[in-house]
Short mmCIF file of N, CA and C in Angstrom, two decimals:
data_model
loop_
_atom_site.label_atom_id
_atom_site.label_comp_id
_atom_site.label_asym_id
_atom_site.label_seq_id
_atom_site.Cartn_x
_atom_site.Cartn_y
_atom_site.Cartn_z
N UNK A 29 -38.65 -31.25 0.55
CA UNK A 29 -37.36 -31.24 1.20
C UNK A 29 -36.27 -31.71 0.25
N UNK A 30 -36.36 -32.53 -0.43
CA UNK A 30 -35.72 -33.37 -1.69
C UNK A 30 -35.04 -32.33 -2.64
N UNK A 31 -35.98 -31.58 -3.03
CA UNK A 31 -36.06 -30.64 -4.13
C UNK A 31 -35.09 -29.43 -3.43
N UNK A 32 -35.45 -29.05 -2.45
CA UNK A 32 -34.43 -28.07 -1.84
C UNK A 32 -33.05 -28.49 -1.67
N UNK A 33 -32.92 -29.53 -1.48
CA UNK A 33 -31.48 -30.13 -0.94
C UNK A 33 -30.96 -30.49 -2.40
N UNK A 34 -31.48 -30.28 -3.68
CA UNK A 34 -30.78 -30.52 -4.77
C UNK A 34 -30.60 -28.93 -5.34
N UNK A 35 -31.58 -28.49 -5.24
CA UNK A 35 -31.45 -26.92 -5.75
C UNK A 35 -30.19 -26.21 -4.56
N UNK A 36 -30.29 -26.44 -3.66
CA UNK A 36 -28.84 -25.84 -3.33
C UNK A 36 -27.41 -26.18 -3.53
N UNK A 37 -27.61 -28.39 -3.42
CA UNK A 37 -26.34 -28.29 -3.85
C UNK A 37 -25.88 -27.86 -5.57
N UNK A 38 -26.94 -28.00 -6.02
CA UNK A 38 -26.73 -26.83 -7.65
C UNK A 38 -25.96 -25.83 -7.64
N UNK A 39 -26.92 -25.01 -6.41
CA UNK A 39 -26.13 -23.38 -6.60
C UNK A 39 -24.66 -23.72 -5.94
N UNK A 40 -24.64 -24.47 -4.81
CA UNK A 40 -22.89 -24.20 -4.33
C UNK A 40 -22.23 -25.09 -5.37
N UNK A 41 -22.44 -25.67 -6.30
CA UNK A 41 -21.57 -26.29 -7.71
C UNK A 41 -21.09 -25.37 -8.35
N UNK A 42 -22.41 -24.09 -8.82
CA UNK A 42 -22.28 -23.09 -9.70
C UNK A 42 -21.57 -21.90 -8.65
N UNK A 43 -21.45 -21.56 -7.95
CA UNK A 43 -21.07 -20.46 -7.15
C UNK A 43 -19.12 -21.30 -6.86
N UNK A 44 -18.97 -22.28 -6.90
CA UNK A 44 -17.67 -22.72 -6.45
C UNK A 44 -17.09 -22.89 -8.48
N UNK A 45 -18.05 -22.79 -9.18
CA UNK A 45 -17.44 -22.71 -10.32
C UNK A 45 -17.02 -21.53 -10.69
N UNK A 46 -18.20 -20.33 -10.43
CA UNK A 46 -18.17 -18.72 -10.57
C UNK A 46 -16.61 -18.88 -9.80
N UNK A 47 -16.17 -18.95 -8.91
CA UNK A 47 -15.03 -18.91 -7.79
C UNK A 47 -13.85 -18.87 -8.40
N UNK A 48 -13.68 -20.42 -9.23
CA UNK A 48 -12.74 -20.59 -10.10
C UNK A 48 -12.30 -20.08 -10.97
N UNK A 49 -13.29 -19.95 -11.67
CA UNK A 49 -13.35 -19.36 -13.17
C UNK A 49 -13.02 -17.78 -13.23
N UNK A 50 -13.27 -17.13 -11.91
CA UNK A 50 -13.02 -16.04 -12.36
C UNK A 50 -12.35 -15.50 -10.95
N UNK A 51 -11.43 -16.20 -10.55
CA UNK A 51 -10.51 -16.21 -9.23
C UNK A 51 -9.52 -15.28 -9.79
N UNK A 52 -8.94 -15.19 -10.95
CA UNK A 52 -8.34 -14.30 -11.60
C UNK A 52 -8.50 -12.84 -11.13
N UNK A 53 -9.48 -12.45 -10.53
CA UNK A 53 -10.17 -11.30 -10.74
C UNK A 53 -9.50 -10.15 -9.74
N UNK A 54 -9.68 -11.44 -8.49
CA UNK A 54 -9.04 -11.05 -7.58
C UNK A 54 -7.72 -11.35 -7.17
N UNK A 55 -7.43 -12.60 -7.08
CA UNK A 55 -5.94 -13.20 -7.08
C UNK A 55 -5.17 -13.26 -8.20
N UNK A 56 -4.52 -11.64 -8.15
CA UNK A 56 -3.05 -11.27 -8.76
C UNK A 56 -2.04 -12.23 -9.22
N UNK A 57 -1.16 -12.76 -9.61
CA UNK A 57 -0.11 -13.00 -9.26
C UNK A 57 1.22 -12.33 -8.31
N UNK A 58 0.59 -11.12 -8.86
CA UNK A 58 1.64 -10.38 -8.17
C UNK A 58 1.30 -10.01 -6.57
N UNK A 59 0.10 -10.50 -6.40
CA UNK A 59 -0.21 -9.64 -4.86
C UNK A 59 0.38 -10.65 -3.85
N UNK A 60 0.50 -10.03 -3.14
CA UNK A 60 0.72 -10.37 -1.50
C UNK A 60 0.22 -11.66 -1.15
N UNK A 61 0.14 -13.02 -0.43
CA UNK A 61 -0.61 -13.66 0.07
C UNK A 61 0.08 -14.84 1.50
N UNK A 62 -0.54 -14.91 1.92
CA UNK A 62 0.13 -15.87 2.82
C UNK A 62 -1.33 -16.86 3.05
N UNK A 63 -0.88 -18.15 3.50
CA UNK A 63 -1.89 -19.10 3.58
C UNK A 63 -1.35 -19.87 2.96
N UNK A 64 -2.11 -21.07 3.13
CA UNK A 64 -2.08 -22.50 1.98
C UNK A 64 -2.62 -22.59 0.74
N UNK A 65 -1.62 -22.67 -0.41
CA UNK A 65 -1.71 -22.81 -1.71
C UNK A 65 -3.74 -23.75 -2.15
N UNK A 66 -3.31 -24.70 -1.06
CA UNK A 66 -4.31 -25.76 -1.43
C UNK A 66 -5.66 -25.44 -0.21
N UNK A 67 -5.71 -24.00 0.44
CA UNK A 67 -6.85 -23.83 0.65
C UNK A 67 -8.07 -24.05 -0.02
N UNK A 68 -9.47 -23.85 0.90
CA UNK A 68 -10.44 -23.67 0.29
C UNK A 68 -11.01 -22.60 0.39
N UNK A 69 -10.49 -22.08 1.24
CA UNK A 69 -11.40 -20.88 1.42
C UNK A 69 -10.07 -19.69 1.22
N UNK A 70 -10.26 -18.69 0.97
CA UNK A 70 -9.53 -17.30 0.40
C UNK A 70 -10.05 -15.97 0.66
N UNK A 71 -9.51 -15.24 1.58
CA UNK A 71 -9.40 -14.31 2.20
C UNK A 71 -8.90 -13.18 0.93
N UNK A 72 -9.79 -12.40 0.80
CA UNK A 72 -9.20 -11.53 -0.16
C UNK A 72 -9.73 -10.38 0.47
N UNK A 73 -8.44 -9.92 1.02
CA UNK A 73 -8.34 -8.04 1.88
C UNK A 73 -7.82 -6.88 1.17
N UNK A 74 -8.56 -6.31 0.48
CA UNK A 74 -8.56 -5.01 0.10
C UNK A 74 -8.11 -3.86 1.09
N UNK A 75 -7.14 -3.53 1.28
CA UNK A 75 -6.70 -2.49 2.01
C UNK A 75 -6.15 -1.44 1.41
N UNK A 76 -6.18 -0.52 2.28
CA UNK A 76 -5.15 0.98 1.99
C UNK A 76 -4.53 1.31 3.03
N UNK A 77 -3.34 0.92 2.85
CA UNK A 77 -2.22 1.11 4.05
C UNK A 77 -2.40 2.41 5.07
N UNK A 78 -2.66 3.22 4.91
CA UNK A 78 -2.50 4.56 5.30
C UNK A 78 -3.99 4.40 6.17
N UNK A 79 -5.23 3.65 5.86
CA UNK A 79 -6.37 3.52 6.36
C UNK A 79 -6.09 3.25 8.25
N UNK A 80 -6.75 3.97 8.81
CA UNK A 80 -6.98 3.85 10.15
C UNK A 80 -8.39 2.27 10.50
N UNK A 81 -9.11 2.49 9.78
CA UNK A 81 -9.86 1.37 9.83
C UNK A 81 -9.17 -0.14 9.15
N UNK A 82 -8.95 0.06 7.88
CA UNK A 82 -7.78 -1.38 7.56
C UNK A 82 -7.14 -1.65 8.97
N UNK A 83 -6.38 -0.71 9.36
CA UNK A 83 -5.13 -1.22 10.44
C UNK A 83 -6.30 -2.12 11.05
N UNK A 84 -7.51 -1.32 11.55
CA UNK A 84 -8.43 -1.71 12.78
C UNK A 84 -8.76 -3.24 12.46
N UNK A 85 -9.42 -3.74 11.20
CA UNK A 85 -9.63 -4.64 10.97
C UNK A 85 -8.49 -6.07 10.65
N UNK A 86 -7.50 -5.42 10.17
CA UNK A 86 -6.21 -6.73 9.78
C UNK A 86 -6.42 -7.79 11.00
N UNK A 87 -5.92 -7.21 12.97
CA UNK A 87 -5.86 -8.07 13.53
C UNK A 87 -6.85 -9.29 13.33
N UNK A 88 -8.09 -9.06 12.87
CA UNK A 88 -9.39 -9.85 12.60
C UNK A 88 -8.78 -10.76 11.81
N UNK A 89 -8.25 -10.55 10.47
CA UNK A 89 -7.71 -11.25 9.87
C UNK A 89 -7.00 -12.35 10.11
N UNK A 90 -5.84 -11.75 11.28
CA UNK A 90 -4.83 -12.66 11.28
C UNK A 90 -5.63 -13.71 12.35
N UNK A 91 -7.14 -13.46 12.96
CA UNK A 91 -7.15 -14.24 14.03
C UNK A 91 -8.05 -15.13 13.07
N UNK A 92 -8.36 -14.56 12.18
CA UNK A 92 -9.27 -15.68 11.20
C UNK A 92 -8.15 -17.23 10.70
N UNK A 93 -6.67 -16.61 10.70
CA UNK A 93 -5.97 -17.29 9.96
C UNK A 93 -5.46 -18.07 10.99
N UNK A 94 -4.95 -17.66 11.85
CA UNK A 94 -4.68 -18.54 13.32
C UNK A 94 -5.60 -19.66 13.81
N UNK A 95 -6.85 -19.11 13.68
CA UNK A 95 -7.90 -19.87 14.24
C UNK A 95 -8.17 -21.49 13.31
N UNK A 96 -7.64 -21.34 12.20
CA UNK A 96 -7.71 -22.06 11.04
C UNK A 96 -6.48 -22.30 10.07
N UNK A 97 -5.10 -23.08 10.64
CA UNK A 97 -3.89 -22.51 9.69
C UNK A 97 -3.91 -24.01 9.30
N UNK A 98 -3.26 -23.74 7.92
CA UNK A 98 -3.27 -24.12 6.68
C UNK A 98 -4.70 -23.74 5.63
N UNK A 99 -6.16 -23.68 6.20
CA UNK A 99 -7.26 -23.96 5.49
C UNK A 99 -7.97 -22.41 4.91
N UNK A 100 -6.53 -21.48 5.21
CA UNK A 100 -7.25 -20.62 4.59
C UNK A 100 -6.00 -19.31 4.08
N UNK A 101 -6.44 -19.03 2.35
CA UNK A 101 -5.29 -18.01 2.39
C UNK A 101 -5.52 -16.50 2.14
N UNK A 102 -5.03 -15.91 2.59
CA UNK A 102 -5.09 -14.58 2.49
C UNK A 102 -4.90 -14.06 1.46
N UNK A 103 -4.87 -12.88 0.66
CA UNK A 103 -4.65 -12.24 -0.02
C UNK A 103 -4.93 -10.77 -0.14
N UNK A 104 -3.58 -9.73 -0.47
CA UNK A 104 -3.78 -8.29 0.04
C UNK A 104 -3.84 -7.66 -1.38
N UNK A 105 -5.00 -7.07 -1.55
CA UNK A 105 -4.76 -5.99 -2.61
C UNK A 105 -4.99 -4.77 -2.24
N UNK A 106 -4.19 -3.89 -2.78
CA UNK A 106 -4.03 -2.75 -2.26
C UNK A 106 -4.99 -1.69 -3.16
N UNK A 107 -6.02 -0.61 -1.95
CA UNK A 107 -6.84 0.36 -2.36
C UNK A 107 -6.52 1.30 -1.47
N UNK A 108 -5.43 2.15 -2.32
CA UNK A 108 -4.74 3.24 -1.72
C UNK A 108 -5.15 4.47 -2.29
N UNK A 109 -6.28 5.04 -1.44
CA UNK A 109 -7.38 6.03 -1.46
C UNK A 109 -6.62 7.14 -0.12
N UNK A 110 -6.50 7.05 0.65
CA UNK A 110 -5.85 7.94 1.51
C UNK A 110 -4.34 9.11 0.76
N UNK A 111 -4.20 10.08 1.78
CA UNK A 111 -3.44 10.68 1.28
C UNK A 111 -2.02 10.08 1.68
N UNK A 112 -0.90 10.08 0.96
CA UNK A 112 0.25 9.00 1.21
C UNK A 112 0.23 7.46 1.42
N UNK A 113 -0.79 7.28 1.03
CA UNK A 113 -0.39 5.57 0.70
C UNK A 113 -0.21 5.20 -0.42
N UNK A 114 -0.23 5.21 -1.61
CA UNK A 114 1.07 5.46 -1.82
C UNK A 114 2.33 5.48 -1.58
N UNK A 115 2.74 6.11 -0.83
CA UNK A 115 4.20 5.57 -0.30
C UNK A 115 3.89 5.16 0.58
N UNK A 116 3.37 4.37 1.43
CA UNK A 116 3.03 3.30 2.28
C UNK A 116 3.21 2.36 1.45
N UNK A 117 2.76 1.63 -0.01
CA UNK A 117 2.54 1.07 -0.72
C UNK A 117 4.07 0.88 -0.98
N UNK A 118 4.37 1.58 -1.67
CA UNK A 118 6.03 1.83 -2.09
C UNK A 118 7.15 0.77 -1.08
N UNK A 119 6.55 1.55 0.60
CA UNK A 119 7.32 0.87 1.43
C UNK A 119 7.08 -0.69 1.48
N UNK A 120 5.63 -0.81 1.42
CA UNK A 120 5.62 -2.50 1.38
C UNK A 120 6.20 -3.09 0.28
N UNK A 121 6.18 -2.79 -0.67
CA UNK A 121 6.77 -3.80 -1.85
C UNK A 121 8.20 -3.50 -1.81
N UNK A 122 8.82 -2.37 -1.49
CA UNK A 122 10.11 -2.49 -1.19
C UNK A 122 10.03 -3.63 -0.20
N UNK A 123 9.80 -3.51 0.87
CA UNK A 123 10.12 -4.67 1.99
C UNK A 123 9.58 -5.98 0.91
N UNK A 124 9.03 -6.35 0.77
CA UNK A 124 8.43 -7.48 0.08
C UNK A 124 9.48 -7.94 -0.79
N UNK A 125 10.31 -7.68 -1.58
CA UNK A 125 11.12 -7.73 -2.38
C UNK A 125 12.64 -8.05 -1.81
N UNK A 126 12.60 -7.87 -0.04
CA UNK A 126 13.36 -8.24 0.57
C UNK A 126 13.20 -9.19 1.69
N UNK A 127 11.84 -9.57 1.36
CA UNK A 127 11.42 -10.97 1.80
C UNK A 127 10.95 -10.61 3.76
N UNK A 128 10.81 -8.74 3.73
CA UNK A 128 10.22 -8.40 4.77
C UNK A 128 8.83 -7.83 4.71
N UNK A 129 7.95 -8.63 4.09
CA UNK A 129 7.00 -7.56 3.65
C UNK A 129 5.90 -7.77 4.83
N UNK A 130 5.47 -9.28 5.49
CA UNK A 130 4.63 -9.16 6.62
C UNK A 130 5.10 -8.20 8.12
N UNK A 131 6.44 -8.76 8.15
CA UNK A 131 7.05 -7.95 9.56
C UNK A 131 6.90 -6.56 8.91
N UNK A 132 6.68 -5.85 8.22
CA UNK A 132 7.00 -4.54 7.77
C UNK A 132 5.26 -4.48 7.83
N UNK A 133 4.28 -4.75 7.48
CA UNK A 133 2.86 -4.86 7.48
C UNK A 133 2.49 -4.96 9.10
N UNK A 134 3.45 -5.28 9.78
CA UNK A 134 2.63 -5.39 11.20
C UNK A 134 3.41 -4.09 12.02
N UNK A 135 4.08 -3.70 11.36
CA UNK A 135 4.72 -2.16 11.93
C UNK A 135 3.77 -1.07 11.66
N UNK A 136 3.26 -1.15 10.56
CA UNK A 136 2.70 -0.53 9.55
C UNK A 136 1.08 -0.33 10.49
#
């Protein structure tokens, strides 16, 4: 029992280091995020605006973030595989740039 309870907290040392070290990977500077800076946990949503399933899943999101606010942050990167998202894309960072980019994401 000893031995197990050290070999795991090992791996969550090394897996929260993997996290750090290469958080880069996923968290842009430039992307989208809402949440607390000083979370622990990080929501990283790959979407494609134009996606009928994204739309389906976001509310999930936001109830993940509700359910838990401050302790967790989001982050949107965009996988714009559909036809016209792309300018879906276009439209969000326009809005974003005018400091409407969630209210414009929940129209969306």
């Amino acid at each position: 029992m000893l031995g197990g309870y050290f070999y795991k907290s090992h791996q969550a040392k090394n897996i929260a280091f993997m996290a750090r070290e290469n958080a880069s990977t996923f968290v842009r500077d430039h992307s989208p995020t809402a949440g607390s800076n000083d979370a622990k946990v990080y929501i990283v949503e790959f979407m494609d605006p134009a996606c009928e399933t994204c739309s389906a899943f976001h509310p999930y999101v936001k109830g993940f973030m509700a359910a838990h606010p401050g302790r967790i942050k989001l982050v949107i990167r965009y996988a714009p595989f559909h036809d016209n998202a792309d300018y879906f894309v276009k439209i969000l960072e326009a809005s974003r740039k005018q400091g409407k980019y969630w209210e414009t994401m929940e129209v969306m």
